[in-house]
PDB file of C-alpha atoms in Angstrom:
ATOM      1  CA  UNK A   1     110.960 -15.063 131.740  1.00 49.00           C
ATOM      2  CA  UNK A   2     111.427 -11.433 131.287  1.00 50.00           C
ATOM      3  CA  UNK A   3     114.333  -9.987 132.851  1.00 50.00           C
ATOM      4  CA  UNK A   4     114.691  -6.002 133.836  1.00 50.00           C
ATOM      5  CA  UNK A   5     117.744  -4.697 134.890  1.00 51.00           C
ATOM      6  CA  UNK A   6     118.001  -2.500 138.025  1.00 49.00           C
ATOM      7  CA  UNK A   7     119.950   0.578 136.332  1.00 50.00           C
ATOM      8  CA  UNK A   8     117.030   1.258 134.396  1.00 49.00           C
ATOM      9  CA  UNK A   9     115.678   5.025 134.516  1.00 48.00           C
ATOM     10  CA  UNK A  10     111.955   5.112 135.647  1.00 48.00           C
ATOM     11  CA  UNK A  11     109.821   6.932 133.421  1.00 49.00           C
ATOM     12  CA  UNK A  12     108.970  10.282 134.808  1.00 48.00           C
ATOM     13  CA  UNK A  13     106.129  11.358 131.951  1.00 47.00           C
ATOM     14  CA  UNK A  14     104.001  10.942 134.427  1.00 47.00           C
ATOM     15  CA  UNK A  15     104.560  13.399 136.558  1.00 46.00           C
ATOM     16  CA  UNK A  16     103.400  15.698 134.939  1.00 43.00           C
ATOM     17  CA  UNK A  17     100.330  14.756 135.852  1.00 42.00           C
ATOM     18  CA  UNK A  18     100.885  14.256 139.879  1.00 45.00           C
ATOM     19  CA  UNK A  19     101.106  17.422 140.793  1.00 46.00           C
ATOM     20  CA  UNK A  20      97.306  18.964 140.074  1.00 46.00           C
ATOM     21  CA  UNK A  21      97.717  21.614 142.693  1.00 46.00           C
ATOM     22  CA  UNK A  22      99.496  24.199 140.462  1.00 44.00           C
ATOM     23  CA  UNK A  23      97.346  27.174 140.043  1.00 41.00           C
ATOM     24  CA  UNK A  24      97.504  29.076 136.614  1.00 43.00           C
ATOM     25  CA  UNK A  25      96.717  32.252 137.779  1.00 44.00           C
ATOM     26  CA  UNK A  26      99.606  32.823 140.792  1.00 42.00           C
ATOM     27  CA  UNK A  27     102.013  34.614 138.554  1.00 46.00           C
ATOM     28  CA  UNK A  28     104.633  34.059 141.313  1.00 51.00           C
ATOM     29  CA  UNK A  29     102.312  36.419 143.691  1.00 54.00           C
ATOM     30  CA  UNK A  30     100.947  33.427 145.754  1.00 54.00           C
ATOM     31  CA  UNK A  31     101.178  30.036 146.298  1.00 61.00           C
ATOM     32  CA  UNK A  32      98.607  27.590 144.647  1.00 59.00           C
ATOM     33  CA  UNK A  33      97.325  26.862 148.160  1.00 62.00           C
ATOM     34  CA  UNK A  34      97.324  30.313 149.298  1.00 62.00           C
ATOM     35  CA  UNK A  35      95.102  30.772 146.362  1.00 60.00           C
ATOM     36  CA  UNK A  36      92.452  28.017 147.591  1.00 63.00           C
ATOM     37  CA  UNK A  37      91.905  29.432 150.565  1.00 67.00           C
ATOM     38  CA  UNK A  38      92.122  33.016 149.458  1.00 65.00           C
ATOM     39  CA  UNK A  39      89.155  31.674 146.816  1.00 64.00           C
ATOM     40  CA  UNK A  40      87.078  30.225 149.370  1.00 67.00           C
ATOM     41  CA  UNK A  41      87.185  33.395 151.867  1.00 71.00           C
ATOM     42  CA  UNK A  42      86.666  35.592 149.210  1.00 66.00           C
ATOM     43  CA  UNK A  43      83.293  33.559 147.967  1.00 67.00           C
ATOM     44  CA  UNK A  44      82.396  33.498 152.062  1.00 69.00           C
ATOM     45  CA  UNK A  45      82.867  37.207 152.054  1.00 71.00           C
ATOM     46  CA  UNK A  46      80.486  37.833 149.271  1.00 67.00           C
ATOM     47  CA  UNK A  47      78.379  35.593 149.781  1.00 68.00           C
ATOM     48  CA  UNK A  48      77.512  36.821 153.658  1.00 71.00           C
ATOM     49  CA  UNK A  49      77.343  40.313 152.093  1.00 69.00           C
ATOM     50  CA  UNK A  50      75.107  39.886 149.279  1.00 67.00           C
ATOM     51  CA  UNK A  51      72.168  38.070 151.992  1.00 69.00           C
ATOM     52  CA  UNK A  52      72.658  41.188 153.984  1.00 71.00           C
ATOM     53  CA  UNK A  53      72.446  43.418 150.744  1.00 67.00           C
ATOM     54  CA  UNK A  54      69.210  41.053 149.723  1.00 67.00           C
ATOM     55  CA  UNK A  55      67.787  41.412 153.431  1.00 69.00           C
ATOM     56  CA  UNK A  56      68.296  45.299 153.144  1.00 69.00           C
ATOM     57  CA  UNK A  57      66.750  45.153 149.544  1.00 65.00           C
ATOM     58  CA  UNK A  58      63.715  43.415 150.812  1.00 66.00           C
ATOM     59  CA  UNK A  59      63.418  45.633 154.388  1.00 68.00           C
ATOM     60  CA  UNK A  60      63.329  48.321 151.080  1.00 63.00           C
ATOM     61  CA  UNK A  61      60.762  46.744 149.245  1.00 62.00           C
ATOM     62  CA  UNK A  62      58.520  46.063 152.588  1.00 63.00           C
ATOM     63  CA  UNK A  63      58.545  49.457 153.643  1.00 62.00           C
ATOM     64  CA  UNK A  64      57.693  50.967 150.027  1.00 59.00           C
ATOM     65  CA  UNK A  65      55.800  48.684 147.945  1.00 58.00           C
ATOM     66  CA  UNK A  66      53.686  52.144 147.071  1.00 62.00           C
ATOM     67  CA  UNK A  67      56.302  53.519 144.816  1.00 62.00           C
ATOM     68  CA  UNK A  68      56.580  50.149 142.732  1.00 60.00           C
ATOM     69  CA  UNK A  69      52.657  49.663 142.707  1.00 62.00           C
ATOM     70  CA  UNK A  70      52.270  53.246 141.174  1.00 66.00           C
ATOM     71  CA  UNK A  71      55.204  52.552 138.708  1.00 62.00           C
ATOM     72  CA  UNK A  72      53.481  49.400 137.681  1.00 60.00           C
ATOM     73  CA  UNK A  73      49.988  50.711 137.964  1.00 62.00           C
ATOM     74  CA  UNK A  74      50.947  53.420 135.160  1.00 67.00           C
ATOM     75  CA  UNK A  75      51.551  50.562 133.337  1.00 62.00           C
ATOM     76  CA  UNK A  76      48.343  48.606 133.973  1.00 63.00           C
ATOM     77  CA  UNK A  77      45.915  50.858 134.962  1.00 65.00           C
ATOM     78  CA  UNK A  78      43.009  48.538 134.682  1.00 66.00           C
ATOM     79  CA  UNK A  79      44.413  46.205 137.500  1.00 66.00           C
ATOM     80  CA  UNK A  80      43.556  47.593 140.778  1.00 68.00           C
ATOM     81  CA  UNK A  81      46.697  49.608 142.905  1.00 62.00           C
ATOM     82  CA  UNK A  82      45.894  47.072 146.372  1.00 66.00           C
ATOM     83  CA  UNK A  83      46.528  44.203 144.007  1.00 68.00           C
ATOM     84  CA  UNK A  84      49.923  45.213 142.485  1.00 64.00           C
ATOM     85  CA  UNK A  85      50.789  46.402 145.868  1.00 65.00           C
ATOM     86  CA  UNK A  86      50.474  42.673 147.079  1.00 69.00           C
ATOM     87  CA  UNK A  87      52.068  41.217 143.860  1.00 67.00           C
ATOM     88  CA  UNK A  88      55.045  43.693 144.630  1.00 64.00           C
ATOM     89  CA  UNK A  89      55.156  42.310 148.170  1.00 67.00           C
ATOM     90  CA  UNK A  90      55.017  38.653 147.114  1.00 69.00           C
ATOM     91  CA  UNK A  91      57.509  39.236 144.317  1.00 66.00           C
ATOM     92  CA  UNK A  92      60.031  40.969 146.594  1.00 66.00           C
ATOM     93  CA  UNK A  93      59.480  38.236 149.078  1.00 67.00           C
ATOM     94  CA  UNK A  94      60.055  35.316 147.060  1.00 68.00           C
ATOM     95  CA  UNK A  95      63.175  37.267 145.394  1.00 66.00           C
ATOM     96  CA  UNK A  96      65.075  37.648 148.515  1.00 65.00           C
ATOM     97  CA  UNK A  97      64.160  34.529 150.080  1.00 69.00           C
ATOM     98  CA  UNK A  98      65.576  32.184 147.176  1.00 68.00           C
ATOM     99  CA  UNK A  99      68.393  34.691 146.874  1.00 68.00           C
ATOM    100  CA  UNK A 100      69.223  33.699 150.292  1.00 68.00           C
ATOM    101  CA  UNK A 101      68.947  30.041 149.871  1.00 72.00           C
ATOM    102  CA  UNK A 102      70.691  30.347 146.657  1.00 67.00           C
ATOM    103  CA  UNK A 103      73.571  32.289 148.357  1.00 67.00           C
ATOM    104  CA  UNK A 104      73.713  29.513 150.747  1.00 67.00           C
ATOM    105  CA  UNK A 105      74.322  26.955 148.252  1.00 67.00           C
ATOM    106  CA  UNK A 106      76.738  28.889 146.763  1.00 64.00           C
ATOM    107  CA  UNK A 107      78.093  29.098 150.451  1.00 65.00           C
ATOM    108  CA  UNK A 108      78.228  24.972 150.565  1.00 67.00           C
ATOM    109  CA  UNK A 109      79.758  24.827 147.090  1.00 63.00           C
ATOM    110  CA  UNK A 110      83.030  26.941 148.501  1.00 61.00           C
ATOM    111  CA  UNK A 111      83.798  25.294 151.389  1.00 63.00           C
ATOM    112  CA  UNK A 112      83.294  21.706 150.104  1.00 66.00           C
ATOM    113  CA  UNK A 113      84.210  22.562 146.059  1.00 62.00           C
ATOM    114  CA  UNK A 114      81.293  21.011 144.872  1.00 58.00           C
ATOM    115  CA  UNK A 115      81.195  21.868 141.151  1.00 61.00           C
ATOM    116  CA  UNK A 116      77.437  20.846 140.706  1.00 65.00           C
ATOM    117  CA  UNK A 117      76.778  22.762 143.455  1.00 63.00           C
ATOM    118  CA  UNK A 118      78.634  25.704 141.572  1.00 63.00           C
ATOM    119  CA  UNK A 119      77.120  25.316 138.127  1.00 68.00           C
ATOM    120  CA  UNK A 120      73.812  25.882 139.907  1.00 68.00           C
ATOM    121  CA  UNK A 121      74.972  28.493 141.901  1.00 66.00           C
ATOM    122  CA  UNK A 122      76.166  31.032 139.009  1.00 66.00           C
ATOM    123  CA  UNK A 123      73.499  30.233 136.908  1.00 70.00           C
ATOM    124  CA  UNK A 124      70.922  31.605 139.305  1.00 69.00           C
ATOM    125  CA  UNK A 125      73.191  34.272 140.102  1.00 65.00           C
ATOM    126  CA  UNK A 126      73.276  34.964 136.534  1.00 66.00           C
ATOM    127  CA  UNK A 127      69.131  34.582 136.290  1.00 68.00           C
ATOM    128  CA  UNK A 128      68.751  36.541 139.436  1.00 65.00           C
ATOM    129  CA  UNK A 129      71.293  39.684 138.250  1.00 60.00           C
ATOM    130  CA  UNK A 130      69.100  39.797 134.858  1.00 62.00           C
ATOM    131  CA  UNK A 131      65.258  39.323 137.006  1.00 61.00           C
ATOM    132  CA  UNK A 132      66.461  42.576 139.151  1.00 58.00           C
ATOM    133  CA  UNK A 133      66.878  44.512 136.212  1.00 55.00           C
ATOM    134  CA  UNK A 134      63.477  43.820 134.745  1.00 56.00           C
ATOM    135  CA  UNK A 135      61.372  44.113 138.535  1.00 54.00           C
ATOM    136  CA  UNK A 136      63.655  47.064 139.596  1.00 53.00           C
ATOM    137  CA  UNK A 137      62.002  50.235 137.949  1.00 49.00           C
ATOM    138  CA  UNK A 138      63.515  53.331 139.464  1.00 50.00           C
ATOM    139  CA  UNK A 139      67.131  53.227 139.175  1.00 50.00           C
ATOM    140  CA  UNK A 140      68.533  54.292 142.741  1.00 54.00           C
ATOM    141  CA  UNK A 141      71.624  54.136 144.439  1.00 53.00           C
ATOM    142  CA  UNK A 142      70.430  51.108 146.342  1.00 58.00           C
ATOM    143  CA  UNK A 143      70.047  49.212 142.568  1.00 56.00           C
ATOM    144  CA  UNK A 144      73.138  50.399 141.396  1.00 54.00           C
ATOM    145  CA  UNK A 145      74.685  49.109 144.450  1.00 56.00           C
ATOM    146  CA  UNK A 146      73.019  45.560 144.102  1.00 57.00           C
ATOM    147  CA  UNK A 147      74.000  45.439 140.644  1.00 56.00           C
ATOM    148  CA  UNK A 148      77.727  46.119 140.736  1.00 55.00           C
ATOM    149  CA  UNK A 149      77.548  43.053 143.690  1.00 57.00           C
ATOM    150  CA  UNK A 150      75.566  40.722 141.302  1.00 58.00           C
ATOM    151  CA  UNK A 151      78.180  41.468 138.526  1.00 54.00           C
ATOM    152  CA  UNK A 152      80.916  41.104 140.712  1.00 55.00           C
ATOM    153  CA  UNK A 153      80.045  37.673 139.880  1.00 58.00           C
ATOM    154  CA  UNK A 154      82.264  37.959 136.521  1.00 57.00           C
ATOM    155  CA  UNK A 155      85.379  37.640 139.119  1.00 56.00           C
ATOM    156  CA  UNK A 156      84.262  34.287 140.894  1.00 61.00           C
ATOM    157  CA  UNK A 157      83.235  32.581 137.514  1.00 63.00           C
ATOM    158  CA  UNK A 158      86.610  33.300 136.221  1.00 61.00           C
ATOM    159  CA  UNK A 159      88.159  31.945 139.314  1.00 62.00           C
ATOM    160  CA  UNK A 160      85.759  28.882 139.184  1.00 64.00           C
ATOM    161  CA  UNK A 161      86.464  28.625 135.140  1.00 67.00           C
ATOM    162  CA  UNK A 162      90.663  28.304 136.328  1.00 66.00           C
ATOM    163  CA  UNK A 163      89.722  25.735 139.002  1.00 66.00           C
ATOM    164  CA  UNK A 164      88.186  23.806 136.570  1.00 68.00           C
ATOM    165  CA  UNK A 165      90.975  23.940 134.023  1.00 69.00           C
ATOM    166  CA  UNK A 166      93.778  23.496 136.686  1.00 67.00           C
ATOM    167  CA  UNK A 167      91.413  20.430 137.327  1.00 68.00           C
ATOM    168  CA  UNK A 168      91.150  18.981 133.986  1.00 69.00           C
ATOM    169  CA  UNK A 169      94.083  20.117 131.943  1.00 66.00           C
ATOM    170  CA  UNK A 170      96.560  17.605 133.364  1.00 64.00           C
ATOM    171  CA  UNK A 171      93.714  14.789 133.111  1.00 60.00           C
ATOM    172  CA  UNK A 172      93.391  15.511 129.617  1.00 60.00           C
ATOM    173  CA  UNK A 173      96.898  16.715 128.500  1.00 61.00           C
ATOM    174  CA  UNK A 174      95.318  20.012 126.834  1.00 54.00           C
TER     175      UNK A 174
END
């Protein structure tokens, strides 16, 4: 029979690994759950602001698929102007309309930290941000504008990229 004796010191290396909470990037500025939910409405923010910004964008490209066609039209002149003005339609369309369900998803992902739902969220952020440079061709204040919001995306996959490693560092002890 194995005895233990009741003045023995419980081993505390584990707890180390209890508290998961900790955030690396408060610096003493906020507390880890302050940070959570300062992440989360920060990502609701954006998120509501970039489907207005891609509703605005595509009230834009409604209203002047002429410029566009002619743009493109220099480009291909042996394509007829009617049909490029369509395609510009369609393209702007389909753009802003998966923009908005992608937004949504990334929506979803912040409230109920879903990182799948994350991964696929910034990486069609990061596929959308590189299509509107190529179907943008006049650089205007109203691209420059939707590009610094697309690249503010830089600041949310850096605070997803600590989530995940406040996440898995104490699993794995790195």
């Amino acid at each position: 029979m194995i005895e233990t004796s009741s003045d023995e010191e419980p081993d505390n290396n584990n707890d180390r690994y209890s508290d998961t909470s900790s955030s690396s990037i408060s610096f003493g500025l906020i507390k880890p759950e302050q940070y959570f939910l300062l992440k989360k409405w920060s990502i609701i923010i954006w998120t509501v602001s970039t489907v207005l910004i891609q509703l605005f964008q595509l009230f834009v490209a409604l209203r002047m698929p002429g410029s566009s066609a002619q743009e493109l039209h220099k480009r291909f002149s042996r394509i007829a102007i009617h049909s490029i003005q369509r395609y510009v339609v369609i393209l702007a369309l389909c753009s802003s309309l998966t923009a908005i369900f992608f937004n949504t998803i990334g929506l979803l992902a912040a409230i109920i930290d879903n990182y799948n739902l994350t991964f696929i969220y910034l990486l069609y952020s990061i596929l959308d941000t590189m299509f509107i440079m190529v179907i943008n061709f006049e650089i205007s204040s109203y691209y420059l504008i939707t590009c610094l919001i697309h690249w503010s995306m830089i600041g949310l996959i850096m605070l997803y990229l600590l989530d995940l490693y406040d996440q898995f560092v104490p699993i794995f002890n790195i």
